[in-house]
Short mmCIF file of C-alpha atoms and ligand atoms in Angstrom, two decimals:
data_model
loop_
_atom_site.label_atom_id
_atom_site.label_comp_id
_atom_site.label_asym_id
_atom_site.label_seq_id
_atom_site.Cartn_x
_atom_site.Cartn_y
_atom_site.Cartn_z
CA UNK E 156 -50.98 17.29 -21.87
CA UNK E 157 -52.04 15.56 -25.19
CA UNK E 158 -52.46 18.60 -26.74
CA UNK E 159 -48.62 19.52 -25.20
CA UNK E 160 -47.25 16.97 -27.31
CA UNK E 161 -49.70 17.06 -29.98
CA UNK E 162 -47.87 21.06 -30.57
CA UNK E 163 -51.92 21.69 -30.26
CA UNK E 164 -51.48 23.88 -27.27
CA UNK E 165 -52.41 27.81 -26.94
CA UNK E 166 -51.67 29.80 -24.98
CA UNK E 167 -51.71 33.21 -23.79
CA UNK E 168 -48.39 34.45 -22.17
CA UNK E 169 -50.00 38.07 -20.28
CA UNK E 170 -48.00 40.80 -20.29
CA UNK E 171 -44.86 40.39 -23.27
CA UNK E 172 -41.89 43.07 -21.90
CA UNK E 173 -39.04 41.66 -20.84
CA UNK E 174 -39.80 39.10 -19.57
CA UNK E 175 -42.98 37.96 -21.21
CA UNK E 176 -42.33 38.43 -24.85
CA UNK E 177 -38.78 36.43 -25.51
CA UNK E 178 -41.34 33.95 -23.47
CA UNK E 179 -43.67 34.25 -25.38
CA UNK E 180 -41.62 33.93 -28.81
CA UNK E 181 -39.43 30.34 -27.41
CA UNK E 182 -43.20 28.78 -26.58
CA UNK E 183 -44.12 29.71 -29.79
CA UNK E 184 -40.37 28.34 -31.75
CA UNK E 185 -41.54 25.19 -29.43
CA UNK E 186 -44.94 24.33 -31.86
CA UNK E 187 -46.71 25.91 -29.18
CA UNK E 188 -49.95 28.56 -29.83
CA UNK E 189 -49.20 31.72 -28.56
CA UNK E 190 -50.94 35.36 -28.42
CA UNK E 191 -48.22 37.50 -26.88
CA UNK E 192 -50.87 39.56 -24.72
CA UNK E 193 -50.50 43.45 -23.81
CA UNK E 194 -52.01 46.36 -23.12
CA UNK E 195 -50.17 48.57 -24.96
CA UNK E 196 -51.16 49.15 -28.42
CA UNK E 197 -48.44 49.90 -29.73
CA UNK E 198 -46.08 46.98 -28.90
CA UNK E 199 -48.93 44.28 -29.86
CA UNK E 200 -48.66 46.64 -33.39
CA UNK E 201 -44.62 46.14 -33.88
CA UNK E 202 -45.18 42.56 -32.50
CA UNK E 203 -47.44 41.97 -35.56
CA UNK E 204 -45.99 43.53 -37.86
CA UNK E 205 -42.43 41.87 -36.71
CA UNK E 206 -40.64 43.35 -34.86
CA UNK E 207 -39.25 43.84 -31.13
CA UNK E 208 -40.08 46.08 -29.60
CA UNK E 209 -37.54 45.50 -26.88
CA UNK E 210 -34.10 45.33 -28.37
CA UNK E 211 -33.50 41.59 -26.67
CA UNK E 212 -30.85 40.41 -29.24
CA UNK E 213 -31.83 37.74 -31.24
CA UNK E 214 -35.55 38.13 -30.68
CA UNK E 215 -35.78 40.19 -33.95
CA UNK E 216 -35.38 37.13 -35.90
CA UNK E 217 -37.26 34.58 -33.96
CA UNK E 218 -40.67 37.27 -33.88
CA UNK E 219 -40.37 37.75 -37.59
CA UNK E 220 -40.15 33.56 -38.43
CA UNK E 221 -42.78 32.95 -35.72
CA UNK E 222 -45.74 35.40 -37.15
CA UNK E 223 -44.99 34.48 -40.11
CA UNK E 224 -45.70 30.96 -39.77
CA UNK E 225 -48.83 31.98 -37.47
CA UNK E 226 -47.64 30.58 -34.72
CA UNK E 227 -47.47 33.99 -32.95
CA UNK E 228 -50.06 36.73 -32.68
CA UNK E 229 -49.86 39.87 -30.61
CA UNK E 230 -53.19 41.19 -28.67
CA UNK E 231 -54.36 44.01 -26.83
CA UNK E 232 -57.33 41.95 -25.94
CA UNK E 233 -57.09 38.98 -23.45
CA UNK E 234 -61.63 38.16 -23.13
CA UNK E 235 -60.98 37.58 -27.04
CA UNK E 236 -58.38 34.89 -26.38
CA UNK E 237 -59.40 33.11 -23.37
CA UNK E 238 -61.68 30.37 -24.22
CA UNK E 239 -59.64 28.71 -27.64
CA UNK E 240 -56.64 29.07 -24.49
CA UNK E 241 -55.24 26.18 -22.09
CA UNK E 242 -52.71 28.36 -20.13
CA UNK E 243 -52.87 31.80 -18.94
CA UNK E 244 -48.54 33.01 -18.62
CA UNK E 245 -48.73 35.89 -16.06
CA UNK E 246 -45.51 38.02 -16.46
CA UNK E 247 -46.96 41.95 -15.76
CA UNK E 248 -45.30 43.78 -14.04
CA UNK E 249 -45.18 43.83 -10.24
CA UNK E 250 -43.60 47.46 -8.96
CA UNK E 251 -42.81 48.81 -5.68
CA UNK E 252 -44.09 52.19 -4.99
CA UNK E 253 -41.92 52.76 -2.17
CA UNK E 254 -41.00 50.24 0.04
CA UNK E 255 -44.56 48.47 -1.12
CA UNK E 256 -45.14 46.25 -3.56
CA UNK E 257 -48.46 47.30 -6.12
CA UNK E 258 -50.08 44.35 -7.30
CA UNK E 259 -52.51 46.13 -9.31
CA UNK E 260 -51.15 45.07 -12.61
CA UNK E 261 -50.83 41.34 -11.54
CA UNK E 262 -54.83 41.42 -10.08
CA UNK E 263 -55.85 42.90 -13.12
CA UNK E 264 -54.73 40.08 -15.37
CA UNK E 265 -56.35 37.76 -12.74
CA UNK E 266 -59.46 39.02 -12.74
CA UNK E 267 -59.08 39.13 -17.06
CA UNK E 268 -57.79 35.60 -16.92
CA UNK E 269 -60.66 34.45 -14.93
CA UNK E 270 -62.78 35.29 -17.06
CA UNK E 271 -62.40 32.09 -19.63
CA UNK E 272 -60.73 29.81 -17.28
CA UNK E 273 -62.79 26.82 -17.23
CA UNK E 274 -61.95 23.02 -16.55
CA UNK E 275 -58.52 21.67 -16.58
CA UNK E 276 -56.86 24.31 -17.84
CA UNK E 277 -53.26 25.93 -16.44
CA UNK E 278 -52.51 28.95 -15.15
CA UNK E 279 -49.17 30.69 -14.39
CA UNK E 280 -48.00 33.36 -12.55
CA UNK E 281 -43.81 34.85 -13.56
CA UNK E 282 -44.20 37.40 -12.06
CA UNK E 283 -42.69 38.20 -8.77
CA UNK E 284 -44.49 38.26 -6.15
CA UNK E 285 -43.79 38.81 -1.95
CA UNK E 286 -44.13 35.83 -0.05
CA UNK E 287 -48.54 33.68 -0.27
CA UNK E 288 -49.61 35.57 -3.29
CA UNK E 289 -49.84 32.89 -5.54
CA UNK E 290 -51.50 30.56 -3.33
CA UNK E 291 -53.33 32.72 -1.16
CA UNK E 292 -54.97 36.29 -3.19
CA UNK E 293 -54.43 35.11 -6.58
CA UNK E 294 -55.52 31.74 -5.50
CA UNK E 295 -58.58 33.56 -3.67
CA UNK E 296 -59.41 35.32 -6.63
CA UNK E 297 -59.94 32.80 -10.10
CA UNK E 298 -61.18 30.16 -7.67
CA UNK E 299 -64.20 32.89 -6.72
CA UNK E 300 -63.93 34.41 -10.45
CA UNK E 301 -64.29 31.19 -12.20
CA UNK E 302 -66.40 29.14 -9.37
CA UNK E 303 -63.56 26.44 -10.13
CA UNK E 304 -61.20 25.15 -7.09
CA UNK E 305 -57.16 24.70 -8.20
CA UNK E 306 -55.43 21.98 -8.51
CA UNK E 307 -59.30 19.85 -8.02
CA UNK E 308 -60.46 20.94 -11.34
CA UNK E 309 -57.76 23.72 -12.87
CA UNK E 310 -53.79 23.68 -12.68
CA UNK E 311 -52.13 27.09 -11.00
CA UNK E 312 -48.42 27.18 -10.76
CA UNK E 313 -45.64 29.56 -9.75
CA UNK E 314 -42.73 29.46 -12.11
CA UNK E 315 -40.52 33.10 -12.02
CA UNK E 316 -38.38 33.98 -14.23
CA UNK E 317 -34.55 33.62 -14.21
CA UNK E 318 -33.55 35.77 -17.64
CA UNK E 319 -31.17 38.09 -17.59
CA UNK E 320 -32.28 41.71 -20.60
CA UNK E 321 -29.28 40.91 -22.86
CA UNK E 322 -29.22 37.57 -22.60
CA UNK E 323 -33.13 36.60 -22.54
CA UNK E 324 -33.43 33.34 -24.81
CA UNK E 325 -30.69 32.05 -24.35
CA UNK E 326 -31.22 31.98 -20.26
CA UNK E 327 -35.05 30.87 -20.31
CA UNK E 328 -33.23 27.65 -22.79
CA UNK E 329 -30.91 26.69 -20.16
CA UNK E 330 -30.98 28.62 -16.63
CA UNK E 331 -32.68 26.36 -14.89
CA UNK E 332 -36.22 26.81 -13.63
CA UNK E 333 -37.79 25.97 -10.06
CA UNK E 334 -41.36 25.20 -11.09
CA UNK E 335 -43.78 24.96 -8.14
CA UNK E 336 -47.81 24.02 -7.67
CA UNK E 337 -49.67 25.01 -5.68
CA UNK E 338 -49.93 20.61 -5.49
CA UNK E 339 -48.40 18.02 -7.31
CA UNK E 340 -50.71 17.36 -10.68
CA UNK E 341 -51.15 21.61 -10.76
CA UNK E 342 -46.80 20.91 -10.38
CA UNK E 343 -46.87 18.64 -12.97
CA UNK E 344 -47.85 20.52 -15.74
CA UNK E 345 -46.17 23.25 -15.22
CA UNK E 346 -43.26 21.06 -15.37
CA UNK E 347 -44.47 19.52 -18.66
CA UNK E 348 -45.07 22.69 -19.89
CA UNK E 349 -41.90 23.95 -19.18
CA UNK E 350 -40.10 21.28 -20.19
CA UNK E 351 -40.61 22.10 -23.52
CA UNK E 352 -38.81 25.38 -22.90
CA UNK E 353 -35.84 24.71 -19.82
CA UNK E 354 -33.86 22.03 -20.89
CA UNK E 355 -33.99 21.49 -16.78
CA UNK E 356 -36.56 22.07 -13.80
CA UNK E 357 -37.08 21.79 -10.28
CA UNK E 358 -40.69 21.13 -9.13
CA UNK E 359 -41.92 22.51 -5.93
CA UNK E 360 -43.93 24.03 -4.49
CA UNK E 361 -45.43 27.17 -4.66
CA UNK E 362 -44.47 29.45 -1.31
CA UNK E 363 -40.92 28.12 -1.36
CA UNK E 364 -40.50 28.53 -5.28
CA UNK E 365 -41.72 32.64 -4.81
CA UNK E 366 -39.22 33.15 -1.10
CA UNK E 367 -36.26 31.01 -3.24
CA UNK E 368 -36.99 33.85 -5.71
CA UNK E 369 -36.71 36.77 -4.37
CA UNK E 370 -34.12 35.05 -1.70
CA UNK E 371 -31.27 34.78 -5.15
CA UNK E 372 -32.19 38.46 -6.11
CA UNK E 373 -31.58 39.68 -2.58
CA UNK E 374 -28.48 37.95 -2.52
CA UNK E 375 -27.14 39.07 -4.95
CA UNK E 376 -28.31 42.80 -3.61
CA UNK E 377 -27.18 42.13 -0.45
CA UNK E 378 -23.27 41.22 -2.07
CA UNK E 379 -23.00 43.98 -4.00
CA UNK E 380 -24.13 46.73 -1.22
CA UNK E 381 -21.04 44.40 0.75
CA UNK E 382 -19.08 45.67 -2.21
CA UNK E 383 -19.80 48.91 -2.24
CA UNK E 384 -19.40 49.68 1.64
CA UNK E 385 -16.15 48.01 0.91
CA UNK E 386 -14.99 50.81 -1.66
CA UNK E 387 -16.50 53.83 0.31
CA UNK E 388 -14.70 52.31 3.40
CA UNK E 389 -11.43 51.37 0.77
CA UNK E 390 -12.04 55.12 -0.20
CA UNK E 391 -10.67 56.11 2.44
CA UNK E 392 -7.87 54.21 3.64
CA UNK E 393 -6.75 55.22 0.16
CA UNK E 394 -6.32 51.35 -1.03
CA UNK E 395 -7.91 50.74 -3.95
CA UNK E 396 -11.06 47.47 -3.83
CA UNK E 397 -11.05 45.82 -7.40
CA UNK E 398 -7.58 45.13 -5.32
CA UNK E 399 -8.63 43.98 -2.45
CA UNK E 400 -11.78 41.91 -4.10
CA UNK E 401 -9.35 40.46 -6.09
CA UNK E 402 -7.05 38.95 -3.56
CA UNK E 403 -9.70 38.42 -1.20
CA UNK E 404 -11.61 36.30 -3.89
CA UNK E 405 -8.93 34.46 -4.56
CA UNK E 406 -9.84 32.46 -1.48
CA UNK E 407 -11.83 29.22 -2.09
CA UNK E 408 -15.30 30.32 -0.99
CA UNK E 409 -15.38 34.19 -1.49
CA UNK E 410 -17.10 35.79 -4.22
CA UNK E 411 -17.49 39.35 -3.55
CA UNK E 412 -19.48 41.49 -5.97
CA UNK E 413 -18.19 44.76 -8.05
CA UNK E 414 -18.74 47.75 -6.38
CA UNK E 415 -20.37 50.48 -8.93
CA UNK E 416 -22.22 53.79 -8.86
CA UNK E 417 -25.79 52.19 -8.13
CA UNK E 418 -28.01 49.01 -8.73
CA UNK E 419 -30.79 49.64 -11.17
CA UNK E 420 -33.44 47.75 -12.71
CA UNK E 421 -36.23 46.45 -12.64
CA UNK E 422 -35.81 43.83 -10.68
CA UNK E 423 -32.93 44.47 -7.89
CA UNK E 424 -33.78 47.96 -6.37
CA UNK E 425 -37.22 45.78 -5.81
CA UNK E 426 -37.19 42.04 -4.38
CA UNK E 427 -35.88 42.18 -1.97
CA UNK E 428 -38.59 44.81 -0.63
CA UNK E 429 -40.76 42.10 -1.71
CA UNK E 430 -39.39 39.80 0.05
CA UNK E 431 -40.08 41.37 3.64
CA UNK E 432 -43.03 42.74 2.98
CA UNK E 433 -44.77 41.26 6.37
CA UNK E 434 -41.11 40.84 7.89
CA UNK E 435 -40.53 44.26 9.73
CA UNK E 436 -36.92 42.72 12.01
CA UNK E 437 -34.71 42.49 8.55
CA UNK E 438 -32.12 44.35 9.13
CA UNK E 439 -29.90 44.03 6.38
CA UNK E 440 -31.40 42.95 3.27
CA UNK E 441 -32.37 46.79 3.64
CA UNK E 442 -29.44 49.09 5.47
CA UNK E 443 -27.73 46.95 1.90
CA UNK E 444 -31.03 48.78 -0.09
CA UNK E 445 -30.06 51.99 1.01
CA UNK E 446 -26.27 50.94 1.23
CA UNK E 447 -27.32 50.59 -2.92
CA UNK E 448 -30.02 53.58 -3.39
CA UNK E 449 -26.66 56.34 -1.92
CA UNK E 450 -24.02 54.78 -3.92
CA UNK E 451 -25.10 58.00 -7.33
CA UNK E 452 -25.22 60.35 -4.56
CA UNK E 453 -21.41 59.44 -4.48
CA UNK E 454 -20.89 59.56 -7.65
CA UNK E 455 -22.23 63.34 -7.59
CA UNK E 456 -20.11 63.76 -4.80
CA UNK E 457 -16.33 62.29 -6.58
CA UNK E 458 -17.14 65.25 -9.38
CA UNK E 459 -17.98 67.71 -7.35
CA UNK E 460 -13.68 66.53 -5.77
CA UNK E 461 -12.84 65.78 -8.79
CA UNK E 462 -13.45 69.13 -10.49
CA UNK E 463 -12.21 70.68 -7.18
CA UNK E 464 -9.11 69.01 -7.13
CA UNK E 465 -8.47 70.48 -10.40
CA UNK E 466 -9.72 74.00 -9.30
CA UNK E 467 -13.26 73.57 -11.47
CA UNK E 468 -16.29 73.22 -9.38
CA UNK E 469 -20.07 71.56 -10.25
CA UNK E 470 -21.36 74.66 -11.01
CA UNK E 471 -21.08 75.86 -14.49
CA UNK E 472 -19.11 72.18 -15.53
CA UNK E 473 -20.04 70.68 -18.91
CA UNK E 474 -20.10 66.77 -18.08
CA UNK E 475 -20.35 63.88 -20.19
CA UNK E 476 -22.28 60.94 -18.55
CA UNK E 477 -21.66 57.30 -20.28
CA UNK E 478 -24.39 55.27 -19.92
CA UNK E 479 -28.30 55.24 -19.18
CA UNK E 480 -29.51 51.78 -19.55
CA UNK E 481 -28.89 50.51 -16.06
CA UNK E 482 -26.05 48.20 -16.84
CA UNK E 483 -24.54 46.38 -19.82
CA UNK E 484 -24.72 45.28 -23.26
CA UNK E 485 -28.84 46.59 -21.67
CA UNK E 486 -31.08 49.43 -23.89
CA UNK E 487 -33.14 49.36 -20.38
CA UNK E 488 -32.81 52.15 -18.04
CA UNK E 489 -35.38 51.08 -15.41
CA UNK E 490 -34.87 51.84 -12.45
CA UNK E 491 -30.91 53.20 -14.18
CA UNK E 492 -29.02 55.13 -11.68
CA UNK E 493 -27.93 57.24 -14.21
CA UNK E 494 -30.44 59.09 -13.95
CA UNK E 495 -29.85 60.28 -9.86
CA UNK E 496 -26.74 61.34 -10.56
CA UNK E 497 -28.04 63.11 -14.43
CA UNK E 498 -29.84 64.95 -11.93
CA UNK E 499 -27.82 65.55 -9.35
CA UNK E 500 -25.00 67.28 -11.10
CA UNK E 501 -27.74 69.02 -13.02
CA UNK E 502 -29.09 70.54 -9.62
CA UNK E 503 -25.39 71.56 -8.84
CA UNK E 504 -25.31 73.72 -11.90
CA UNK E 505 -23.81 71.73 -14.52
CA UNK E 506 -24.57 70.95 -18.10
CA UNK E 507 -24.91 67.67 -18.52
CA UNK E 508 -24.87 66.12 -21.89
CA UNK E 509 -25.07 61.92 -21.52
CA UNK E 510 -24.85 58.85 -23.96
CA UNK E 511 -25.12 55.32 -24.65
CA UNK E 512 -24.77 53.67 -27.58
CA UNK E 513 -28.76 51.71 -27.33
CA UNK E 514 -30.42 54.15 -24.41
CA UNK E 515 -32.48 56.46 -25.96
CA UNK E 516 -33.08 57.97 -22.45
CA UNK E 517 -31.23 61.12 -21.11
CA UNK E 518 -33.30 61.45 -17.75
CA UNK E 519 -33.66 65.39 -18.69
CA UNK E 520 -30.09 65.74 -20.05
CA UNK E 521 -28.34 67.36 -23.63
CA UNK E 522 -28.49 63.87 -25.56
CA UNK E 523 -25.82 63.04 -28.05
CA UNK E 524 -26.00 61.66 -31.01
CA UNK E 525 -21.62 59.95 -30.03
CA UNK E 526 -19.69 59.58 -27.81
CA UNK E 527 -16.55 61.85 -29.14
CA UNK E 528 -20.17 64.31 -29.28
CA UNK E 529 -20.89 64.07 -25.63
CA UNK E 530 -17.08 64.83 -24.55
CA UNK E 531 -16.76 67.63 -26.83
CA UNK E 532 -15.42 70.27 -24.62
CA UNK E 533 -16.25 69.02 -21.66
CA UNK E 534 -14.66 69.05 -17.69
CA UNK E 535 -15.64 65.33 -16.63
CA UNK E 536 -16.40 62.09 -18.29
CA UNK E 537 -18.72 60.04 -15.74
CA UNK E 538 -18.93 56.78 -16.02
CA UNK E 539 -22.41 55.50 -14.99
CA UNK E 540 -22.70 51.63 -17.40
CA UNK E 541 -20.18 48.96 -18.26
CA UNK E 542 -21.47 49.36 -21.82
CA UNK E 543 -18.39 46.68 -24.11
CA UNK E 544 -18.18 50.02 -25.85
CA UNK E 545 -17.20 52.21 -22.81
CA UNK E 546 -14.11 48.93 -21.36
CA UNK E 547 -12.25 50.02 -24.67
CA UNK E 548 -13.20 53.51 -25.19
CA UNK E 549 -10.09 55.44 -27.03
CA UNK E 550 -8.99 57.83 -24.46
CA UNK E 551 -6.67 59.55 -26.74
CA UNK E 552 -9.55 60.61 -27.91
CA UNK E 553 -11.56 62.13 -24.76
CA UNK E 554 -7.79 63.87 -23.77
CA UNK E 555 -8.20 65.44 -27.63
CA UNK E 556 -11.89 66.88 -27.12
CA UNK E 557 -12.85 67.52 -23.45
CA UNK E 558 -11.54 71.28 -22.02
CA UNK E 559 -8.46 71.99 -19.86
CA UNK E 560 -7.00 68.92 -17.01
CA UNK E 561 -9.71 67.03 -17.39
CA UNK E 562 -11.42 64.27 -14.81
CA UNK E 563 -12.39 61.18 -15.34
CA UNK E 564 -15.33 59.30 -12.50
CA UNK E 565 -15.18 56.35 -13.35
CA UNK E 566 -17.94 54.23 -11.38
CA UNK E 567 -17.88 50.65 -12.69
CA UNK E 568 -14.42 50.19 -13.14
CA UNK E 569 -13.83 50.37 -16.27
CA UNK E 570 -11.03 52.33 -17.91
CA UNK E 571 -7.65 51.55 -16.89
CA UNK E 572 -6.55 54.64 -14.16
CA UNK E 573 -2.98 54.01 -15.28
CA UNK E 574 -2.92 54.67 -19.11
CA UNK E 575 -5.66 57.04 -18.14
CA UNK E 576 -3.26 59.59 -15.67
CA UNK E 577 -0.50 59.27 -18.03
CA UNK E 578 -2.61 60.83 -21.06
CA UNK E 579 -3.00 62.88 -17.76
CA UNK E 580 -6.54 63.24 -17.20
CA UNK E 581 -6.60 63.13 -13.45
CA UNK E 582 -8.47 59.22 -12.72
CA UNK E 583 -11.65 58.97 -9.41
CA UNK E 584 -13.39 55.20 -9.82
CA UNK E 585 -15.45 54.16 -7.11
CA UNK E 586 -13.49 52.66 -4.68
CA UNK E 587 -10.45 54.43 -5.22
CA UNK E 588 -10.57 57.95 -4.75
CA UNK E 589 -8.69 60.66 -5.08
CA UNK E 590 -7.75 62.26 -2.14
CA UNK E 591 -5.78 59.66 -0.47
CA UNK E 592 -2.57 59.32 -2.39
CA UNK E 593 -2.42 55.50 -2.26
CA UNK E 594 -0.62 54.29 2.13
CA UNK E 595 -0.22 51.06 1.81
N1 LIG W 736 -24.56 45.27 -10.03
C1 LIG W 736 -23.60 45.94 -9.80
N2 LIG W 736 -22.29 45.30 -9.53
C2 LIG W 736 -22.86 43.74 -9.74
C3 LIG W 736 -22.71 42.98 -10.17
C4 LIG W 736 -24.69 44.68 -10.88
O1 LIG W 736 -23.07 46.99 -9.46
O2 LIG W 736 -21.18 42.89 -9.19
C5 LIG W 736 -25.23 46.35 -10.79
C6 LIG W 736 -26.12 46.02 -12.47
O3 LIG W 736 -24.82 47.56 -12.66
C7 LIG W 736 -26.66 46.83 -12.10
C8 LIG W 736 -27.83 46.50 -10.92
O4 LIG W 736 -27.01 45.48 -9.93
O5 LIG W 736 -27.00 47.64 -12.69
C9 LIG W 736 -28.51 44.73 -11.63
O6 LIG W 736 -28.31 43.73 -12.27
P1 LIG W 736 -27.89 42.23 -12.66
O7 LIG W 736 -26.87 41.83 -13.62
O8 LIG W 736 -27.38 42.18 -11.41
O9 LIG W 736 -29.48 41.90 -12.72
P2 LIG W 736 -30.76 41.65 -12.85
O10 LIG W 736 -31.57 42.70 -12.61
O11 LIG W 736 -30.63 42.86 -14.52
O12 LIG W 736 -30.99 40.97 -13.26
C10 LIG W 736 -31.44 39.87 -12.26
C11 LIG W 736 -30.61 38.04 -11.93
N3 LIG W 736 -30.62 37.55 -10.71
C12 LIG W 736 -29.39 37.47 -10.52
O13 LIG W 736 -27.76 37.11 -11.09
C13 LIG W 736 -29.25 36.47 -9.23
C14 LIG W 736 -31.49 37.47 -13.59
O14 LIG W 736 -30.61 36.52 -13.36
C15 LIG W 736 -33.17 38.06 -12.00
O15 LIG W 736 -33.79 36.91 -14.43
C16 LIG W 736 -32.83 38.99 -12.94
O16 LIG W 736 -32.72 39.57 -11.74
C17 LIG W 736 -35.19 39.11 -12.58
O17 LIG W 736 -35.50 39.03 -13.15
O18 LIG W 736 -34.95 38.58 -11.53
#
């Protein structure tokens, strides 16, 4: 890869969203000439004007710097730049429809990539895929369309991403990266390439990289489902799940995750389905998905119970849902559990007011411009996202502006229940229901 060492390599990052754009910027920063390709023309224009369309911390400055140095350029036209591109990195979404993978975007990206595929070029898939996809349909399509052979004529690798929105640039650099090649030359090429932007890469086969990627997120999903089931159990036992988890986690080999109002985002709700796509005997994995998907409805039932305890009903109430982002510190609201909670409360006749400091998504609720505005006259505060701003929430202010006999339903366990109770709130957190007084 002489071009790589001489910083003459031209990369096309196909799919420049939450995963692709920080990666495109990282390669540009490392000296490569990078095209950030995306079908969204608004995104393309924003990037070319030096702004950050995805709201990722630190990205704005890097986009501006690399656009003005000429190392980064966004385009909606892959075909136009494919001749001069040496490497194609595909990071388009691979969503699920129900439980089935939808590879439409990936297939389209591969078809377009194959047009400019020439001897000596490299194709790297980054998107999460069902096991067998890269060496199967992706490889066949590239070979058929280009008339070339992977590993002999061009290089093909699978390099899954491991970034967390909100920490993307640091994660790209710091998190060890798996590099799977369809053969040793492909692995070697992809390895050299990713060593430009990652401190540590681990070389393996394409299939192992595919399964490991999905296993990582599935493990997390299953662990959270266990925490959630434990929370439901603790509500009936009358013990606080957070105390139980803290005690259990003092065992050096136990690390139970945190229960909450649901699991959202672009990865955890779908990767388990990708993993078991061709395996119909899975038991734990689909069950974990079902447990986690049931948590937002459980939050709605906690709101019902909490309001009932102060003589109110959901119908006719005003509820304030804070957080529409799928997790703290991000503006990303994809597959956020807040959606089900907001819709569920509205369906039961509540007037729902929504506030999120980062996300402008309201899922049909009335949007407030500040936390205080969101809480004025409200009967119930529902915490759905663990944003740092909500961790230190001013409970006195909440008490002052909310209605009489206010209740809190804490779907992320970030509010100090004792402080809330002292101020006159009825507090109900996931895993510590109000119905049961502490029995033990
Ligand atoms: N959540 C809980 N309890 C927890 C942790 C998370 O309820 O203890 C919820 C969050 O509130 C959120 C959801 O789970 O709604 C997902 O959040 P997350 O932080 O677990 O995951 P992502 O989707 O932001 O990022 C994951 C990461 N994977 C792992 O940690 C194994 C990230 O490294 C991956 O790059 C990313 O998926 C991805 O794109 O695959």
